[in-house]
CSV table of C-alpha atoms and ligand atoms in Angstrom, one decimal:
chain,number,residue,atom,x,y,z
A,22,MET,CA,-31.4,25.1,-55.3
A,23,PHE,CA,-31.8,22.4,-52.7
A,24,PRO,CA,-34.2,21.6,-50.5
A,25,ALA,CA,-37.4,23.5,-51.2
A,26,ASN,CA,-39.2,20.2,-52.1
A,27,GLN,CA,-38.0,18.2,-49.2
A,28,LEU,CA,-38.9,21.1,-46.8
A,29,ALA,CA,-42.3,21.6,-48.3
A,30,ALA,CA,-43.1,18.0,-47.8
A,31,LEU,CA,-42.7,18.2,-44.0
A,32,PRO,CA,-45.6,19.2,-41.7
A,33,ARG,CA,-45.5,22.9,-40.8
A,34,VAL,CA,-47.9,25.5,-39.4
A,35,SER,CA,-47.7,29.2,-40.2
A,36,LEU,CA,-46.7,31.3,-37.2
A,37,ALA,CA,-44.0,33.7,-38.5
A,38,HIS,CA,-44.2,36.7,-40.8
A,39,LEU,CA,-41.9,35.5,-43.6
A,40,PRO,CA,-39.6,36.4,-45.2
A,41,THR,CA,-38.1,38.6,-42.4
A,42,PRO,CA,-36.5,41.7,-43.8
A,43,LEU,CA,-32.8,41.8,-44.8
A,44,GLU,CA,-31.5,45.3,-44.2
A,45,GLU,CA,-28.3,47.3,-44.5
A,46,LEU,CA,-26.8,48.9,-41.4
A,47,HIS,CA,-25.4,51.9,-43.2
A,48,ASN,CA,-24.7,54.1,-40.2
A,49,LEU,CA,-23.1,51.3,-38.2
A,50,THR,CA,-20.9,50.3,-41.2
A,51,ARG,CA,-19.8,53.9,-41.5
A,52,HIS,CA,-19.2,54.3,-37.8
A,53,MET,CA,-17.0,51.2,-37.7
A,54,GLY,CA,-15.2,52.0,-40.9
A,55,GLY,CA,-16.4,48.8,-42.6
A,56,PRO,CA,-16.9,45.9,-43.3
A,57,ARG,CA,-20.4,46.3,-44.9
A,58,LEU,CA,-22.9,45.2,-42.3
A,59,LEU,CA,-26.3,43.7,-42.9
A,60,VAL,CA,-28.9,42.5,-40.5
A,61,LYS,CA,-31.4,39.7,-40.9
A,62,ARG,CA,-34.4,40.8,-38.9
A,63,ASP,CA,-35.7,37.6,-37.1
A,64,ASP,CA,-36.7,40.0,-34.3
A,65,LEU,CA,-39.6,40.6,-36.7
A,66,THR,CA,-40.9,37.0,-36.9
A,67,GLY,CA,-44.0,38.5,-35.3
A,68,LEU,CA,-45.1,36.0,-32.7
A,69,ALA,CA,-45.9,38.0,-29.5
A,70,THR,CA,-42.9,40.2,-30.2
A,71,GLY,CA,-41.0,37.7,-32.4
A,72,GLY,CA,-37.6,35.9,-32.3
A,73,ASN,CA,-35.8,32.9,-33.6
A,74,LYS,CA,-37.9,30.3,-31.8
A,75,THR,CA,-40.9,31.1,-33.9
A,76,ARG,CA,-39.3,29.5,-36.9
A,77,LYS,CA,-38.6,26.3,-35.0
A,78,LEU,CA,-42.1,26.3,-33.6
A,79,GLU,CA,-43.6,26.2,-37.1
A,80,PHE,CA,-42.3,22.6,-37.3
A,81,LEU,CA,-42.7,21.6,-33.7
A,82,MET,CA,-46.3,22.8,-33.3
A,83,ALA,CA,-47.2,21.0,-36.5
A,84,GLU,CA,-45.9,17.8,-35.0
A,85,ALA,CA,-47.8,18.4,-31.7
A,86,ILE,CA,-51.0,18.9,-33.6
A,87,GLY,CA,-50.3,15.9,-35.9
A,88,GLN,CA,-49.9,13.8,-32.7
A,89,LYS,CA,-53.2,15.2,-31.3
A,90,CYS,CA,-51.5,16.5,-28.2
A,91,ASP,CA,-53.5,18.7,-25.9
A,92,CYS,CA,-50.8,20.4,-24.0
A,93,VAL,CA,-47.3,21.6,-24.7
A,94,LEU,CA,-44.4,21.5,-22.1
A,95,THR,CA,-41.1,23.3,-22.4
A,96,ALA,CA,-38.3,24.8,-20.3
A,97,GLY,CA,-36.0,27.8,-20.1
A,98,GLY,CA,-34.6,30.6,-18.0
A,99,PRO,CA,-36.8,33.2,-16.2
A,100,GLN,CA,-36.4,35.5,-19.2
A,101,SER,CA,-36.7,32.8,-21.8
A,102,ASN,CA,-37.7,34.1,-25.3
A,103,HIS,CA,-38.3,30.5,-26.2
A,104,CYS,CA,-40.8,30.0,-23.5
A,105,ARG,CA,-42.6,33.2,-24.4
A,106,GLN,CA,-42.9,32.2,-28.0
A,107,THR,CA,-44.0,28.7,-27.1
A,108,ALA,CA,-46.7,30.1,-24.9
A,109,ALA,CA,-47.9,32.3,-27.7
A,110,ALA,CA,-47.9,29.5,-30.3
A,111,SER,CA,-49.8,27.2,-27.8
A,112,ALA,CA,-52.4,29.9,-27.3
A,113,ARG,CA,-52.8,30.2,-31.1
A,114,PHE,CA,-53.6,26.6,-31.4
A,115,GLY,CA,-55.7,26.3,-28.2
A,116,LEU,CA,-53.2,24.1,-26.4
A,117,GLU,CA,-52.4,24.4,-22.7
A,118,CYS,CA,-48.8,25.5,-22.1
A,119,HIS,CA,-46.6,24.5,-19.2
A,120,LEU,CA,-43.3,26.4,-18.8
A,121,VAL,CA,-40.6,24.9,-16.5
A,122,LEU,CA,-38.5,27.9,-15.5
A,123,GLY,CA,-35.0,27.4,-14.0
A,124,GLY,CA,-33.8,29.9,-11.4
A,125,GLN,CA,-35.5,32.7,-9.6
A,126,PRO,CA,-38.0,35.2,-10.9
A,127,ARG,CA,-36.0,38.5,-11.4
A,128,GLN,CA,-38.8,40.9,-12.2
A,129,GLU,CA,-42.3,40.4,-13.4
A,130,ALA,CA,-41.3,42.2,-16.6
A,131,GLY,CA,-40.2,41.4,-20.1
A,132,ASN,CA,-40.7,37.8,-21.2
A,133,LEU,CA,-41.9,36.7,-17.8
A,134,LEU,CA,-44.7,39.2,-17.8
A,135,LEU,CA,-45.7,38.1,-21.3
A,136,ASP,CA,-45.6,34.4,-20.4
A,137,GLU,CA,-48.3,35.1,-17.8
A,138,LEU,CA,-50.4,37.2,-20.2
A,139,LEU,CA,-50.2,34.5,-22.8
A,140,GLY,CA,-51.6,32.0,-20.3
A,141,GLY,CA,-48.4,30.0,-19.7
A,142,ARG,CA,-48.5,27.9,-16.5
A,143,LEU,CA,-45.3,28.5,-14.7
A,144,HIS,CA,-43.3,25.8,-12.7
A,145,TRP,CA,-40.2,27.2,-10.9
A,146,VAL,CA,-37.3,24.8,-10.3
A,147,GLU,CA,-33.6,24.8,-9.9
A,148,LYS,CA,-31.9,25.1,-13.3
A,149,SER,CA,-30.3,21.7,-13.0
A,150,GLN,CA,-33.8,20.2,-12.4
A,151,ARG,CA,-35.4,21.5,-15.6
A,152,ASN,CA,-35.3,18.3,-17.7
A,153,ALA,CA,-36.2,16.0,-14.9
A,154,THR,CA,-39.2,18.3,-14.1
A,155,LEU,CA,-40.3,18.2,-17.7
A,156,ASP,CA,-40.5,14.4,-17.6
A,157,HIS,CA,-42.1,14.3,-14.2
A,158,LEU,CA,-44.8,16.9,-15.3
A,159,ALA,CA,-45.4,15.0,-18.5
A,160,ASP,CA,-46.0,11.8,-16.5
A,161,GLU,CA,-48.4,13.6,-14.2
A,162,LEU,CA,-50.4,15.0,-17.1
A,163,ARG,CA,-50.6,11.5,-18.8
A,164,GLN,CA,-51.9,10.1,-15.6
A,165,GLN,CA,-54.7,12.7,-15.8
A,166,GLY,CA,-55.5,11.4,-19.3
A,167,ARG,CA,-53.8,14.3,-21.1
A,168,LYS,CA,-51.5,14.1,-24.1
A,169,PRO,CA,-48.4,16.2,-23.6
A,170,TYR,CA,-46.0,17.3,-26.3
A,171,ILE,CA,-42.5,18.0,-24.9
A,172,ILE,CA,-40.3,20.6,-26.5
A,173,PRO,CA,-36.7,20.5,-25.3
A,174,VAL,CA,-34.9,23.7,-24.1
A,175,GLY,CA,-34.6,26.1,-27.0
A,176,GLY,CA,-36.7,23.9,-29.3
A,177,SER,CA,-33.3,22.5,-30.4
A,178,ASN,CA,-34.1,19.0,-31.6
A,179,ALA,CA,-34.0,17.7,-35.2
A,180,ARG,CA,-37.5,18.9,-36.0
A,181,GLY,CA,-36.9,22.4,-34.6
A,182,VAL,CA,-33.7,22.7,-36.5
A,183,LEU,CA,-35.8,22.5,-39.7
A,184,GLY,CA,-36.9,26.1,-39.0
A,185,TYR,CA,-33.4,27.4,-39.6
A,186,VAL,CA,-32.8,25.2,-42.6
A,187,ALA,CA,-35.8,26.9,-44.1
A,188,ALA,CA,-34.5,30.3,-42.9
A,189,MET,CA,-31.2,29.7,-44.7
A,190,VAL,CA,-33.1,28.9,-47.9
A,191,GLU,CA,-35.1,32.1,-47.4
A,192,LEU,CA,-31.9,34.1,-46.9
A,193,MET,CA,-30.2,32.6,-50.0
A,194,GLU,CA,-33.3,33.7,-52.1
A,195,GLN,CA,-33.0,37.2,-50.7
A,196,LEU,CA,-29.3,37.4,-51.4
A,197,GLU,CA,-29.8,36.2,-54.9
A,198,ALA,CA,-32.6,38.6,-55.6
A,199,LYS,CA,-30.6,41.5,-54.2
A,200,ARG,CA,-27.4,40.3,-55.8
A,201,ILE,CA,-25.5,40.5,-52.5
A,202,GLN,CA,-22.6,38.2,-51.6
A,203,VAL,CA,-22.2,37.6,-47.9
A,204,ASP,CA,-18.8,36.6,-46.6
A,205,HIS,CA,-19.7,36.0,-42.9
A,206,ILE,CA,-22.9,35.2,-41.0
A,207,VAL,CA,-22.7,35.9,-37.3
A,208,PHE,CA,-25.3,35.2,-34.6
A,209,PRO,CA,-25.7,34.1,-31.0
A,210,THR,CA,-25.8,30.4,-30.0
A,211,SER,CA,-27.1,28.8,-26.9
A,212,SER,CA,-29.0,25.5,-27.2
A,213,GLY,CA,-27.5,25.1,-30.7
A,214,GLY,CA,-30.6,24.5,-32.9
A,215,THR,CA,-30.3,27.8,-34.7
A,216,GLN,CA,-26.6,27.1,-35.5
A,217,ALA,CA,-27.4,23.5,-36.5
A,218,GLY,CA,-30.1,24.7,-38.9
A,219,ILE,CA,-28.0,27.6,-40.4
A,220,VAL,CA,-25.0,25.4,-40.9
A,221,LEU,CA,-27.0,22.5,-42.4
A,222,GLY,CA,-28.9,24.9,-44.6
A,223,ALA,CA,-25.7,26.7,-45.7
A,224,THR,CA,-24.2,23.3,-46.7
A,225,LEU,CA,-27.3,22.2,-48.6
A,226,CYS,CA,-27.7,25.5,-50.4
A,227,GLY,CA,-24.0,25.8,-51.3
A,228,PHE,CA,-23.5,29.0,-49.3
A,229,GLN,CA,-19.8,30.1,-49.8
A,230,GLY,CA,-19.2,32.3,-46.8
A,231,GLN,CA,-18.3,31.5,-43.2
A,232,VAL,CA,-20.9,30.8,-40.5
A,233,THR,CA,-19.8,31.9,-37.0
A,234,ALA,CA,-21.9,31.4,-33.8
A,235,ILE,CA,-21.0,33.4,-30.7
A,236,SER,CA,-21.8,31.4,-27.6
A,237,VAL,CA,-23.7,33.2,-24.9
A,238,ASP,CA,-23.6,30.5,-22.2
A,239,GLN,CA,-21.4,27.5,-22.9
A,240,VAL,CA,-19.3,28.1,-19.8
A,241,PRO,CA,-16.8,25.3,-19.4
A,242,ASP,CA,-17.4,23.4,-16.2
A,243,CYS,CA,-14.0,23.9,-14.6
A,244,GLN,CA,-11.7,26.9,-13.9
A,245,VAL,CA,-9.2,26.1,-16.6
A,246,PRO,CA,-10.6,26.6,-20.1
A,247,ASP,CA,-12.0,23.2,-20.9
A,248,GLU,CA,-11.9,22.3,-24.6
A,249,HIS,CA,-14.0,19.3,-23.9
A,250,ALA,CA,-17.1,21.3,-22.9
A,251,SER,CA,-17.1,23.1,-26.2
A,252,GLU,CA,-16.4,19.8,-28.0
A,253,ARG,CA,-19.3,18.1,-26.3
A,254,PHE,CA,-21.6,21.0,-27.3
A,255,LEU,CA,-20.5,20.8,-31.0
A,256,VAL,CA,-21.0,17.0,-31.0
A,257,ALA,CA,-24.6,17.6,-29.8
A,258,VAL,CA,-25.2,20.4,-32.3
A,259,CYS,CA,-23.8,18.2,-35.1
A,260,ARG,CA,-26.1,15.4,-34.1
A,261,VAL,CA,-29.3,17.4,-34.2
A,262,ALA,CA,-28.2,18.9,-37.6
A,263,ASN,CA,-27.8,15.4,-38.9
A,264,GLY,CA,-31.1,14.4,-37.4
A,265,ALA,CA,-32.7,17.3,-39.4
A,266,ALA,CA,-30.9,16.1,-42.5
A,267,ALA,CA,-32.4,12.6,-42.0
A,268,LEU,CA,-35.9,14.1,-41.6
A,269,LEU,CA,-35.4,16.0,-44.8
A,270,GLY,CA,-34.4,12.7,-46.5
A,271,VAL,CA,-31.1,14.2,-47.9
A,272,GLN,CA,-27.9,12.2,-48.1
A,273,GLU,CA,-25.5,14.9,-46.8
A,274,ARG,CA,-24.2,14.5,-43.3
A,275,LEU,CA,-22.2,17.2,-41.4
A,276,GLU,CA,-19.0,16.8,-39.3
A,277,VAL,CA,-18.2,18.5,-36.1
A,278,LYS,CA,-15.4,20.5,-37.7
A,279,GLN,CA,-17.9,22.3,-39.9
A,280,PHE,CA,-19.2,24.2,-36.9
A,281,GLN,CA,-17.5,27.3,-35.7
A,282,THR,CA,-18.3,28.6,-32.3
A,283,ASN,CA,-16.7,31.5,-30.5
A,284,TYR,CA,-16.4,31.4,-26.7
A,285,ASP,CA,-14.6,34.7,-26.2
A,286,TYR,CA,-17.6,36.7,-25.0
A,287,LEU,CA,-19.1,34.8,-22.1
A,288,GLY,CA,-18.4,37.7,-19.7
A,289,ALA,CA,-19.7,37.0,-16.2
A,290,GLY,CA,-21.9,34.2,-17.5
A,291,TYR,CA,-25.3,33.6,-19.1
A,292,GLY,CA,-27.7,36.5,-18.8
A,293,VAL,CA,-25.3,38.8,-16.9
A,294,VAL,CA,-25.1,42.1,-18.7
A,295,GLY,CA,-21.7,43.8,-18.7
A,296,ALA,CA,-20.0,46.6,-20.6
A,297,LEU,CA,-19.8,44.6,-23.8
A,298,GLU,CA,-23.6,44.2,-24.1
A,299,ARG,CA,-24.3,47.8,-22.9
A,300,GLU,CA,-22.1,49.3,-25.5
A,301,ALA,CA,-23.5,47.1,-28.3
A,302,ILE,CA,-27.1,47.8,-27.3
A,303,THR,CA,-26.7,51.6,-27.1
A,304,LEU,CA,-24.5,51.9,-30.2
A,305,LEU,CA,-27.0,50.0,-32.4
A,306,ALA,CA,-29.9,51.9,-30.9
A,307,ARG,CA,-28.3,55.3,-31.5
A,308,GLN,CA,-26.8,54.6,-34.9
A,309,GLU,CA,-29.7,52.7,-36.4
A,310,GLY,CA,-32.7,53.1,-34.2
A,311,LEU,CA,-32.7,49.3,-33.8
A,312,LEU,CA,-32.8,47.4,-30.6
A,313,VAL,CA,-31.0,44.2,-29.6
A,314,GLY,CA,-31.5,42.3,-26.4
A,315,PRO,CA,-29.4,42.0,-23.3
A,316,VAL,CA,-28.8,38.2,-23.2
A,317,TYR,CA,-28.3,37.0,-26.8
A,318,SER,CA,-28.3,39.5,-29.6
A,319,GLY,CA,-26.6,42.2,-27.5
A,320,ARG,CA,-23.8,39.9,-26.5
A,321,ALA,CA,-23.3,38.5,-30.0
A,322,LEU,CA,-23.3,42.0,-31.5
A,323,GLY,CA,-20.8,43.1,-28.9
A,324,GLY,CA,-18.6,40.2,-29.9
A,325,LEU,CA,-18.9,41.1,-33.6
A,326,LEU,CA,-18.0,44.7,-32.9
A,327,ASP,CA,-15.0,43.6,-31.0
A,328,GLN,CA,-13.9,41.3,-33.8
A,329,ILE,CA,-14.3,44.2,-36.3
A,330,ARG,CA,-12.1,46.4,-34.1
A,331,GLN,CA,-9.5,43.6,-34.0
A,332,GLY,CA,-9.4,43.7,-37.7
A,333,ILE,CA,-10.8,40.1,-38.2
A,334,TYR,CA,-13.0,41.2,-41.1
A,335,LYS,CA,-11.6,43.0,-44.2
A,336,ALA,CA,-13.1,46.4,-45.0
A,337,ASP,CA,-14.4,45.1,-48.4
A,338,GLU,CA,-16.2,42.1,-46.9
A,339,THR,CA,-19.9,41.8,-46.1
A,340,VAL,CA,-20.9,40.5,-42.7
A,341,LEU,CA,-24.5,39.6,-41.9
A,342,PHE,CA,-25.6,39.8,-38.3
A,343,TRP,CA,-28.6,37.5,-37.8
A,344,HIS,CA,-30.8,39.2,-35.2
A,345,THR,CA,-32.5,36.5,-33.2
A,346,GLY,CA,-35.0,38.8,-31.4
A,347,ASP,CA,-34.7,39.3,-27.6
A,348,GLU,CA,-35.3,43.0,-27.1
A,349,THR,CA,-38.4,42.2,-25.0
A,350,ALA,CA,-36.0,41.1,-22.3
A,351,LEU,CA,-34.6,44.6,-22.1
A,352,HIS,CA,-37.4,45.6,-19.8
A,353,ALA,CA,-36.3,43.1,-17.2
A,354,TYR,CA,-32.7,44.5,-17.3
A,355,ARG,CA,-33.4,48.1,-16.6
A,356,ASP,CA,-31.0,48.4,-13.6
A,357,ASP,CA,-28.1,46.8,-15.6
A,358,LEU,CA,-28.7,49.0,-18.6
A,359,LEU,CA,-29.1,52.5,-17.2
B,18,PLP,C1,-32.8,31.0,-28.0
B,18,PLP,C2,-32.1,32.2,-28.5
B,18,PLP,C3,-30.9,32.2,-29.2
B,18,PLP,C4,-30.1,30.9,-29.3
B,18,PLP,O1,-30.7,30.0,-30.2
B,18,PLP,P1,-30.4,28.5,-30.0
B,18,PLP,O2,-31.1,27.8,-31.1
B,18,PLP,O3,-31.0,28.1,-28.7
B,18,PLP,O4,-28.9,28.3,-30.0
B,18,PLP,C5,-30.4,33.3,-29.7
B,18,PLP,N1,-31.0,34.5,-29.6
B,18,PLP,C6,-32.2,34.6,-28.9
B,18,PLP,C7,-32.8,35.9,-28.8
B,18,PLP,C8,-32.8,33.5,-28.4
B,18,PLP,O5,-34.0,33.6,-27.7
């Protein structure tokens, strides 16, 4: 099978507990009346409560260390799982970590609390100012003689994407060992790196099923549904996927039409918990004793449950829900959940 050699040749540090478990959701499958539901537990990657960014950080932190950087800068929302995992990874390697957070602090709970415990230095700005602030902060640090390493929002550049190419190789090995054929993979997408890596990995590994990402925050920028916003997003995702292919040294290149993104479950916007998320979170908790988060995995699971009810999946199909790990944020959404 592709690309074990190419992947192994690239610099990587160990941060995640791998492979993450692949589990059956027997009760939820029965409750929904099929299809067969599986979950890939990337909530258990293990870095200060885990999540999908840990896989990307294995490649990103390796580059930071290789470049002899002494501080790491990244950005996200007030309850960013990415920022929390970046703060933890930085602590592990003794690097100072600066987090540019867009918006207002909601509650000193969940990821924000952990950011502070992990030693992250917080910089609050307007959401639209995040990238400019990252550049500005990096300049300031350089003037002080520091060597900053900048990780874009979500860790979604070509190098970060490698984490999910590796994850797809890992999944294919698990499916082969357990002799399971998966027809659909479903997961949340936001900055797109996870999607880029899974789709690239699926292509390189010859995965035969469909890969569907459920968007949690690609709100079109006008009132009328704007196809161009989603098109722009997919062009960017495709570009980072091909950047990762180039880093791997493989010939394959992807096209935009190979990426499937669903925009039906944006609700009242990014990070706003509604009935969809509440139902999905409590159903999974009570059927399986398993937690999904309010912003990403709860919304994507809610979308998947809705698609099942619409009859989009056949009862004899197998659907894998890729849990990306954001239950830590539940603690900051108490009022919306109870
Ligand atoms: C960041 C994140 C995502 C989205 O991943 P992207 O690679 O940014 O698209 C999904 N789920 C969780 C829990 C996340 O923290």
